[in-house]
Coordinates of C-alpha atoms in Angstrom, one line a residue:
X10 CA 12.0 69.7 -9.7
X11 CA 11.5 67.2 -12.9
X12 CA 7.4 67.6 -11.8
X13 CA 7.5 71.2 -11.7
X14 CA 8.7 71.3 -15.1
X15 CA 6.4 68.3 -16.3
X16 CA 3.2 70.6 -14.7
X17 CA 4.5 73.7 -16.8
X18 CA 5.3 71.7 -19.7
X19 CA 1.3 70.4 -20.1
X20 CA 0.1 73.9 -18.8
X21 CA 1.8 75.1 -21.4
X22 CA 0.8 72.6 -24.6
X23 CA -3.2 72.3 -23.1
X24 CA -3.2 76.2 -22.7
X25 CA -0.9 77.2 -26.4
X26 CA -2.4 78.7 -29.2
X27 CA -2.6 75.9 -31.2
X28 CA -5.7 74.9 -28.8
X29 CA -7.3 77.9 -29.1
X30 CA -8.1 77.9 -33.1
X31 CA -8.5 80.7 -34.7
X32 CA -12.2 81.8 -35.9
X33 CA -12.8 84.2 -38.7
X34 CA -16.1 86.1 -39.1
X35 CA -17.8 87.9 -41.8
X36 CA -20.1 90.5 -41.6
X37 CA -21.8 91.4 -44.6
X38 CA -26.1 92.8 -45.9
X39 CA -27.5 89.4 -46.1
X40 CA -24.8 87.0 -44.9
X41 CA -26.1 84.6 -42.4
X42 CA -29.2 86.8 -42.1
X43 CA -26.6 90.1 -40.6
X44 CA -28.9 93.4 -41.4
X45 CA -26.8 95.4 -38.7
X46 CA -24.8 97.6 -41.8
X47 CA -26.1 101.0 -42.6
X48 CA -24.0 103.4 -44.3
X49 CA -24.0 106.9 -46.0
X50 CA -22.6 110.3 -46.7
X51 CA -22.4 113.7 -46.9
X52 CA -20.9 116.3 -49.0
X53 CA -19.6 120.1 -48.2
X54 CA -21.0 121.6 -51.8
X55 CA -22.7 125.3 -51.9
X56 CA -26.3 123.7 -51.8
X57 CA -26.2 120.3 -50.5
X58 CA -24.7 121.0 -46.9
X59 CA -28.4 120.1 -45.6
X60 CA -28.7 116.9 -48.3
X61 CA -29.1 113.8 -47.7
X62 CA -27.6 110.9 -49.0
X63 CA -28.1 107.5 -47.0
X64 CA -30.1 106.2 -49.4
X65 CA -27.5 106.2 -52.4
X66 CA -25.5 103.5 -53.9
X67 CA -22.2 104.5 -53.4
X68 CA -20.1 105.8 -50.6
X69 CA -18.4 109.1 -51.9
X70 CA -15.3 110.3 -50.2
X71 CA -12.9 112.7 -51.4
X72 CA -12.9 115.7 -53.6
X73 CA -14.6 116.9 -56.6
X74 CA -14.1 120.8 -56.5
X75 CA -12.2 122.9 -54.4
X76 CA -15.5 123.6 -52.3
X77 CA -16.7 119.9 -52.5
X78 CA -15.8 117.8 -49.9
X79 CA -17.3 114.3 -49.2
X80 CA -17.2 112.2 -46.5
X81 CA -18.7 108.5 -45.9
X82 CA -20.0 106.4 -42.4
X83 CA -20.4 102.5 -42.3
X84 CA -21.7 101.7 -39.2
X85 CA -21.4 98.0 -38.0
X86 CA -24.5 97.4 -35.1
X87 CA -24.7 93.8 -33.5
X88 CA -20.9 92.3 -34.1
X89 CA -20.4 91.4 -30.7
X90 CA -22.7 89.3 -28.3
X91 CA -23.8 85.1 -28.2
X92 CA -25.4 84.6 -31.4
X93 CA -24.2 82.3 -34.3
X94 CA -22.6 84.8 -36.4
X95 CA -21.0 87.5 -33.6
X96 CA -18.1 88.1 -31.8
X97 CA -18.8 86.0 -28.1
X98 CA -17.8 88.4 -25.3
X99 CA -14.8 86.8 -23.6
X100 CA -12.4 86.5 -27.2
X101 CA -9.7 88.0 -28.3
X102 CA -9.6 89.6 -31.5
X103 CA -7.0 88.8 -33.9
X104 CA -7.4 91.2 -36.9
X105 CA -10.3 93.3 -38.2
X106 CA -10.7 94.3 -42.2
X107 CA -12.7 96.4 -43.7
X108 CA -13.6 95.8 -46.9
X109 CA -15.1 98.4 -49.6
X110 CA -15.4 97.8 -53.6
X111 CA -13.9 100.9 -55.8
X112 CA -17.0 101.4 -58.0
X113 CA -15.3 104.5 -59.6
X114 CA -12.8 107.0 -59.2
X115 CA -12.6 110.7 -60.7
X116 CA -9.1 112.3 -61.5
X117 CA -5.6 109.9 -61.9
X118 CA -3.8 111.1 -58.5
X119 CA -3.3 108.8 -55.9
X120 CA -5.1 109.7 -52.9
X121 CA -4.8 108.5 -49.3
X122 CA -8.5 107.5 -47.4
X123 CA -8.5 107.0 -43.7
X124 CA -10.8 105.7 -42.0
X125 CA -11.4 107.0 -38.1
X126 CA -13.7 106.0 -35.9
X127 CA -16.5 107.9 -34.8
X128 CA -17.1 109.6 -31.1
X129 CA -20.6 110.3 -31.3
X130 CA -23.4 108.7 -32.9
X131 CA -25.4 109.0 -36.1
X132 CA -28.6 107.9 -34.7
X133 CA -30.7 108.6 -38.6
X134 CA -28.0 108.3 -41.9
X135 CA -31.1 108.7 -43.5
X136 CA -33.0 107.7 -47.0
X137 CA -32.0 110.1 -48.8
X138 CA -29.8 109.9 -52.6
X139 CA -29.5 113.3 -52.9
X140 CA -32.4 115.2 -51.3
X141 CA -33.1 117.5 -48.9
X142 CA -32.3 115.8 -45.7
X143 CA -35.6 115.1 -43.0
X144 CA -35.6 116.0 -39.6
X145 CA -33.0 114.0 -37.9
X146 CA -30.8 112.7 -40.9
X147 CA -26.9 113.7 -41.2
X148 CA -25.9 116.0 -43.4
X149 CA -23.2 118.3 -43.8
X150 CA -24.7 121.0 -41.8
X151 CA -25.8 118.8 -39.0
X152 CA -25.3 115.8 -37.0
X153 CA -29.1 115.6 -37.0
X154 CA -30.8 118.2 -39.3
X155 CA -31.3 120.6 -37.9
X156 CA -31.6 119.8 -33.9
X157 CA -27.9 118.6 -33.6
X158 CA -24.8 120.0 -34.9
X159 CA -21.7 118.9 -35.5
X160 CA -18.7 119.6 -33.1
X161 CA -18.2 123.2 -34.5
X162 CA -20.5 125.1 -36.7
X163 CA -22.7 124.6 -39.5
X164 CA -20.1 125.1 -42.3
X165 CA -17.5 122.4 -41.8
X166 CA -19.1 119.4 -41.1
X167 CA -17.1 116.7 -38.6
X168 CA -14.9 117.8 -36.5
X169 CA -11.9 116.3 -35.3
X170 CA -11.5 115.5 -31.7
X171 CA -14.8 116.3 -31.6
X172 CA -17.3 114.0 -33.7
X173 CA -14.5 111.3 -34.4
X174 CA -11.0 110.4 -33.1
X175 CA -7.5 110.2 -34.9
X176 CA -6.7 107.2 -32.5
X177 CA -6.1 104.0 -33.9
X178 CA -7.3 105.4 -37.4
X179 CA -5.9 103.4 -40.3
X180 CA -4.9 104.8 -43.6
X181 CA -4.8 103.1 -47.0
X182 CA -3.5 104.5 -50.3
X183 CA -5.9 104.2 -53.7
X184 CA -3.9 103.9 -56.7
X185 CA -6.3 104.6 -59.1
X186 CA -5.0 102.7 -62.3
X187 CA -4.9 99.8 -60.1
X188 CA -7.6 99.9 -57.7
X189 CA -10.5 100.9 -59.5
X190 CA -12.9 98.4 -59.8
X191 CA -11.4 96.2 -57.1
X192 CA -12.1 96.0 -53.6
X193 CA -9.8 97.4 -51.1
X194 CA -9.7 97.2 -47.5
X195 CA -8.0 98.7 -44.4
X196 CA -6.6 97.3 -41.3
X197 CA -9.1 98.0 -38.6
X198 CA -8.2 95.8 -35.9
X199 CA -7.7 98.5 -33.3
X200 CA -10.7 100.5 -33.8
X201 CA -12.8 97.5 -33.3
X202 CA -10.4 95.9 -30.4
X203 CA -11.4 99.4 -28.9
X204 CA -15.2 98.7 -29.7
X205 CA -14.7 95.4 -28.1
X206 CA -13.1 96.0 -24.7
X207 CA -15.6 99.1 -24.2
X208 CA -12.4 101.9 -24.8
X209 CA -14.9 103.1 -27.5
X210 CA -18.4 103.0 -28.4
X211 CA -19.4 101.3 -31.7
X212 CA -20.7 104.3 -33.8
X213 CA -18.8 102.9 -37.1
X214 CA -16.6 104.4 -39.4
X215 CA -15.5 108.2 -40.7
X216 CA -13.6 107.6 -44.4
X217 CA -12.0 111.0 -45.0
X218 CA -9.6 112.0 -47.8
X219 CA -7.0 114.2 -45.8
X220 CA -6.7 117.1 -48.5
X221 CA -7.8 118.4 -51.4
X222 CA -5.5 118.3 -54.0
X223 CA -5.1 119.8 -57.8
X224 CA -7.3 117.4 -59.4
X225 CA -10.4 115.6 -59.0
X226 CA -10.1 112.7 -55.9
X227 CA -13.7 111.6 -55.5
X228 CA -13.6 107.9 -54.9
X229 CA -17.2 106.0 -55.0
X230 CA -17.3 103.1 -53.1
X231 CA -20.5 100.7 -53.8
X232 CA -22.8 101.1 -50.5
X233 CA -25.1 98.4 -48.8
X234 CA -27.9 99.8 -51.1
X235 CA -25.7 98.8 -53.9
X236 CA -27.6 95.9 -56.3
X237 CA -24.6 94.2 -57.1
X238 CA -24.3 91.9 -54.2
X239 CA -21.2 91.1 -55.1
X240 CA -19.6 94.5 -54.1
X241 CA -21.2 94.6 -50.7
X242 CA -19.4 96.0 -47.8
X243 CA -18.1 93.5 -45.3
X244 CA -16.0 93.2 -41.9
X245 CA -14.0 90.4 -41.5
X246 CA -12.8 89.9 -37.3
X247 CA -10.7 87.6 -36.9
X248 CA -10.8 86.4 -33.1
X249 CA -9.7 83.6 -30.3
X250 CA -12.9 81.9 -28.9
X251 CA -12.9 81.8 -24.5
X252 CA -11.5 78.5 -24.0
X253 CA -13.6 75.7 -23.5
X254 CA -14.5 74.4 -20.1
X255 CA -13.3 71.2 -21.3
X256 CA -10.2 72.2 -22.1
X257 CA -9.8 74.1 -18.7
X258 CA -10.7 70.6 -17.0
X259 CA -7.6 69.0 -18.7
X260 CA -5.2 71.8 -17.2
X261 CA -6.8 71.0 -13.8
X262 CA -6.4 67.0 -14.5
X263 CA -2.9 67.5 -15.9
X264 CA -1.7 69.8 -12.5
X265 CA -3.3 66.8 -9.7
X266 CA -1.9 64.3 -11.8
X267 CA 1.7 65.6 -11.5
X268 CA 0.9 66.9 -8.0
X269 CA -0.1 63.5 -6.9
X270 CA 2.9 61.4 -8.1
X271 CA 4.9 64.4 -6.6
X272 CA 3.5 63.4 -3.0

């Protein structure tokens, strides 16, 4: 019986978390040569439901009239896989952040942003900074203009259950007097835990504001076009590497060891 437990008891230190260390990695324009971000956004105003704005600075989201809606997309591409600075296939993720810089913020209310991830793909967000968008590029009006709608009509831009999903999405409030000019960030782990194990596809991020309210909400977060590199997006998974073979050998040593004095 005293073996048995001696077998569990070095399964259990050789196998314990404290052998699997923890590995954090960032994801950010630039950043051990990662070029996998592209971002955008759209807006719902009389006029620019067919512009374009991948190509702009900042990521609105939010409010700015009672007609003026905008929404923002940061897609990740090329997180997972073998390479030096991805997620190997075969780890378990820990935690995911993402991280945005408030570049400016219109109105004093509070306002809550959640970001939801997306259910079908933007293949073209475009290189537009407010233009009329090109054929393919999101806009308002279209998933890509003007072949491809979005999941209803013309007039409403994303839809949900349709274009992105309310599971998993992860909500963070801005506090304007505090917030601005900081970056913020939102617990994403599950959405890209999903993207991981295959339960969703990696087409990125939806920020939406939930409502429009009696003021002004229009948040602008600084975008991977930004020029101040130091308010770059970034993604920060936090995972458990596959154990190494070595380490595997050692459980396997540890077990015939124990077994053999047992016989």
């Amino acid at each position: 019986m005293k073996r048995v437990v001696g077998l569990v008891m070095v399964l259990g230190i050789v196998c314990s978390p404290a052998w699997a260390q923890e590995t954090l990695v960032r994801f950010e324009k630039g950043l051990n040569g990662y070029d996998g971000l592209v971002d955008g956004g759209i807006r719902s105003e009389a006029g620019r439901q067919t512009y374009n704005y991948g190509a702009s600075s900042d990521i609105s989201v939010g409010w700015e009239l009672e007609d003026a809606e905008f929404v923002g997309f940061s897609q990740w591409k090329d997180i997972f896989g073998s390479g030096a600075n991805q997620v190997p296939l075969g780890a378990t993720i820990v935690s995911a952040e993402l991280g945005l810089t408030l570049r400016a913020a219109q109105g004093t209310e509070d306002r809550i942003i959640t970001a939801y991830a997306m259910t079908r793909e933007i293949t073209d967000m475009g290189g537009g900074a407010s233009n009329p968008a090109a054929a393919g590029e999101v806009c308002w009006s279209y998933l890509a203009y003007d072949t491809t709608m979005w999941g209803g009509d013309t007039t409403h831009g994303p839809v949900q259950d349709a274009d992105y999903t309310t599971n998993h999405a992860s909500s963070l409030t801005i506090n304007v007097a505090s917030d601005n000019g900081i970056t913020v960030s939102w617990d994403v782990t599950d959405i890209v835990n999903d993207w991981y194990t295959g339960a969703l596809p990696n087409y990125g991020f939806l920020l939406r504001d939930g409502a429009w309210a009696d003021n002004e909400t229009r948040s602008n977060f600084s975008s991977a076009e930004t020029s101040n590199t130091g308010d770059l997006p970034f993604l920060k998974i936090t995972y458990e590497p596959v154990p190494e073979p070595a380490t595997m050998g050692l459980v396997a040593l540890g077990g015939l060891a124990l077994l053999r004095r047992r016989s």
